[in-house]
Tab-separated table of C-alpha atoms in Angstrom:
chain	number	residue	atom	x	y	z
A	1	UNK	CA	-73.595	37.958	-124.672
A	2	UNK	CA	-74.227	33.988	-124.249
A	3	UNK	CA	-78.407	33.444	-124.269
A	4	UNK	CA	-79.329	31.547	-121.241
A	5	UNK	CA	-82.914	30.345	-120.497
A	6	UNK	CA	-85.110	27.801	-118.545
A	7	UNK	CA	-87.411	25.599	-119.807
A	8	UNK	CA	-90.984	24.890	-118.485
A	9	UNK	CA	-93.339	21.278	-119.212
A	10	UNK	CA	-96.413	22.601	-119.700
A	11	UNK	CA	-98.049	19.259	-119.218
A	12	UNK	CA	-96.108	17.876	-116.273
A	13	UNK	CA	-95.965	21.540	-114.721
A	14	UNK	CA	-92.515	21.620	-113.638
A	15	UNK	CA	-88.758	22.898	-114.830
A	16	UNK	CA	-86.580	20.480	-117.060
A	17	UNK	CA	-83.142	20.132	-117.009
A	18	UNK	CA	-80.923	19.029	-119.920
A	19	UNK	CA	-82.606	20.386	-122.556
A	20	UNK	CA	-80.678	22.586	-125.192
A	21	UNK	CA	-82.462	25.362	-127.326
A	22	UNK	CA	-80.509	26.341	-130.645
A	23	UNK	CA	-80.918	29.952	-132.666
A	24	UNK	CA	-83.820	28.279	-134.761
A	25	UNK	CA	-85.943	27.260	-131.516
A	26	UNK	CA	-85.268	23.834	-131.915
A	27	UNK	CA	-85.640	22.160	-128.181
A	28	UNK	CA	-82.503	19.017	-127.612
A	29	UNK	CA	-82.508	16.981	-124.885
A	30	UNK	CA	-79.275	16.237	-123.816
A	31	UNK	CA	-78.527	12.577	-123.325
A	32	UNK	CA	-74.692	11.848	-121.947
A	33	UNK	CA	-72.735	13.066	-124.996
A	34	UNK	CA	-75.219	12.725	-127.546
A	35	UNK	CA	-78.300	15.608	-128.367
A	36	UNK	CA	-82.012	14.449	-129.734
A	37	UNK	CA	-84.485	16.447	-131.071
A	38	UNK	CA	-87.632	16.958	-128.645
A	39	UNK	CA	-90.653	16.157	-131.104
A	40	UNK	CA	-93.558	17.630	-129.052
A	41	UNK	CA	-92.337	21.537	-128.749
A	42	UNK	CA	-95.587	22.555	-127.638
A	43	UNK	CA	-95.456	21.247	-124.749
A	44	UNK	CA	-92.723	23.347	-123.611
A	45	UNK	CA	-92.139	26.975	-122.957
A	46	UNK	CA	-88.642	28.706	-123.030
A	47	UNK	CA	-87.725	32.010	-121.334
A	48	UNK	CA	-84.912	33.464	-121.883
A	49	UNK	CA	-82.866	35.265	-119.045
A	50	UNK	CA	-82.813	39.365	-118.874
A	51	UNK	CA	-79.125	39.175	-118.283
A	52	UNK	CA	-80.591	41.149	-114.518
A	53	UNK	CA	-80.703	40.190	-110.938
A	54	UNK	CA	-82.885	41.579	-108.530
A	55	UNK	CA	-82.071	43.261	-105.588
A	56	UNK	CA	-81.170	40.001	-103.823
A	57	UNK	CA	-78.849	39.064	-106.671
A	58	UNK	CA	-81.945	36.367	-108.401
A	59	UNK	CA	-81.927	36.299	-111.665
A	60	UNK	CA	-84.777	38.046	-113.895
A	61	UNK	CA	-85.866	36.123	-116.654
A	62	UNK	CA	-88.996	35.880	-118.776
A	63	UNK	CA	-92.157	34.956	-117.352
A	64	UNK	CA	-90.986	35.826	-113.740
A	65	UNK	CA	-93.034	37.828	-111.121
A	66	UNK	CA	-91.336	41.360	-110.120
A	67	UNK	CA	-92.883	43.063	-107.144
A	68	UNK	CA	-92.347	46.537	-108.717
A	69	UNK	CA	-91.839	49.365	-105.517
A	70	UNK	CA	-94.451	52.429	-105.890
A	71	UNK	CA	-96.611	54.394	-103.229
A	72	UNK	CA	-99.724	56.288	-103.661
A	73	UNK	CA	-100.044	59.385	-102.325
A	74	UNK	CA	-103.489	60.459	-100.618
A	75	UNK	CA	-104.366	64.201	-101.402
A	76	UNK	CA	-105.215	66.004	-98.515
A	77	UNK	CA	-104.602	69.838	-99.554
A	78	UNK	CA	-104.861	72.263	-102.413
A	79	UNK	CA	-101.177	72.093	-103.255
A	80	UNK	CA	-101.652	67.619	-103.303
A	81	UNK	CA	-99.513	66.834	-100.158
A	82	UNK	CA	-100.807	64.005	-98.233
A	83	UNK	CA	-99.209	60.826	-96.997
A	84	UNK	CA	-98.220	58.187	-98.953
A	85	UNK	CA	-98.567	54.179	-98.905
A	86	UNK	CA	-97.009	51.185	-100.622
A	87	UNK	CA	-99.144	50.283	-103.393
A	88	UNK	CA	-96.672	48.000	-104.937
A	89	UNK	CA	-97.243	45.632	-108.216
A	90	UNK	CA	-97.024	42.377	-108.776
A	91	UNK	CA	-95.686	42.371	-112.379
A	92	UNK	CA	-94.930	39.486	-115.057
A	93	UNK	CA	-91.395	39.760	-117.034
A	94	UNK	CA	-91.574	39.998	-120.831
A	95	UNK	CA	-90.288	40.981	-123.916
A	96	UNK	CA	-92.261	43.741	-125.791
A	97	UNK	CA	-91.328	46.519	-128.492
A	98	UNK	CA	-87.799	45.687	-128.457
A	99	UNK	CA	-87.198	45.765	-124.837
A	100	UNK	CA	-87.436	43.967	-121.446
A	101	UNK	CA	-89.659	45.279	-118.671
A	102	UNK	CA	-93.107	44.454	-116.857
A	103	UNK	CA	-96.591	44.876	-117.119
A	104	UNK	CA	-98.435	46.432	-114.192
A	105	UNK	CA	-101.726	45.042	-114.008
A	106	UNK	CA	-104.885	46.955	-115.381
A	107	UNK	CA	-106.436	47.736	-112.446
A	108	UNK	CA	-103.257	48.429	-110.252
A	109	UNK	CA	-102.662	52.084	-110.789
A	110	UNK	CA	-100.509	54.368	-108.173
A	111	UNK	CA	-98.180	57.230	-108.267
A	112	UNK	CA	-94.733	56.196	-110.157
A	113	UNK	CA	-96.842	53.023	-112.992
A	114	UNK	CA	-99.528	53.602	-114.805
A	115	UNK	CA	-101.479	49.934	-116.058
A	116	UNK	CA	-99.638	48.889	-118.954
A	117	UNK	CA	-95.638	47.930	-119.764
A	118	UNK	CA	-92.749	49.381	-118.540
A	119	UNK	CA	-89.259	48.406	-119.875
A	120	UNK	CA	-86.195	48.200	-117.326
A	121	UNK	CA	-84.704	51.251	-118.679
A	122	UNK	CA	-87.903	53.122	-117.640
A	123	UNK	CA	-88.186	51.583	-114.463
A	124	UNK	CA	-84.723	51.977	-113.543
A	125	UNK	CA	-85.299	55.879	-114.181
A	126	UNK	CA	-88.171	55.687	-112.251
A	127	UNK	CA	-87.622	54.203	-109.063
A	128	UNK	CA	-84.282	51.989	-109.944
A	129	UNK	CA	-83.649	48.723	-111.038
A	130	UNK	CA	-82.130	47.759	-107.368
A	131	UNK	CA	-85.682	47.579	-105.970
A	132	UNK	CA	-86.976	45.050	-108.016
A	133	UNK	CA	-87.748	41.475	-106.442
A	134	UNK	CA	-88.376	38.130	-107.943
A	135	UNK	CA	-91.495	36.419	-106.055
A	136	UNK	CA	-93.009	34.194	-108.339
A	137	UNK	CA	-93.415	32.835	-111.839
A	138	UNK	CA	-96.490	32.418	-114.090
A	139	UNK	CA	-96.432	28.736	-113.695
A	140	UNK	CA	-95.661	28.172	-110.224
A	141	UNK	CA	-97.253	31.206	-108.655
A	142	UNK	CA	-100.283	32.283	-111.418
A	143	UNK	CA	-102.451	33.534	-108.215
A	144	UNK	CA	-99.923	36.508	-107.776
A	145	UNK	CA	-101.251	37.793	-110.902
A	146	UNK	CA	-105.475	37.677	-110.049
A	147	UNK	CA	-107.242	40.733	-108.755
């Protein structure tokens, strides 16, 4: 499997092309034929790509924003019928204990996600891995992520 990823200028807030990442972390610009070593690294983030697409055939990587599909269901009676609502999540992509997935935010509870991570393989058990939608990033769309 071939690692692909994007690359993010923290200080001029926007994506950069032509840049190379090898195995070590090293960042390369790429300059016609020819590769130089980028000497600020700092000021650059790199997210890799999930090797998923969302359900409109985007692809997932790191540091994206997945609305993540659940419902909440309103007790009514003894037995806990009731209707239900959307009470879907706006969750950032990451990589945590070995896996991919998303972290539902603290105070976003609901039926299917509890606050806390969820890897793809749980999700896609869950409610399926075709319902998941790109809308954002952490860069470009931070407000998705505030209460």
């Amino acid at each position: 499997m071939k690692l692909k990823y994007r690359v993010w200028d923290k200080k001029d807030k926007r994506w950069v092309v032509n840049v190379q990442v090898d195995f070590s972390g090293v960042l390369w610009w790429q300059y016609g034929d020819s590769l130089r070593v980028i000497d600020n690294p700092e000021r650059y983030d790199v997210q890799l790509f999930t090797h998923l697409l969302d359900k409109n055939e985007k692809e997932i990587y790191e540091g994206d924003i997945v609305l993540l599909e659940d419902s909440y269901k309103h007790i009514i009676t003894d037995d806990g019928a009731g209707p239900t609502e959307p009470a879907n999540h706006c969750a950032p992509v990451s990589f945590e204990n070995y896996s991919w997935g998303a972290t539902v935010p603290k105070d976003d509870g609901a039926d299917w996600y509890d606050p806390g991570f969820h890897s793809f393989d749980e999700i896609n058990e869950t409610t399926g891995l075709e319902t998941l939608e790109v809308i954002g990033n952490i860069y470009e769309n931070p407000d998705l992520l505030k209460p």
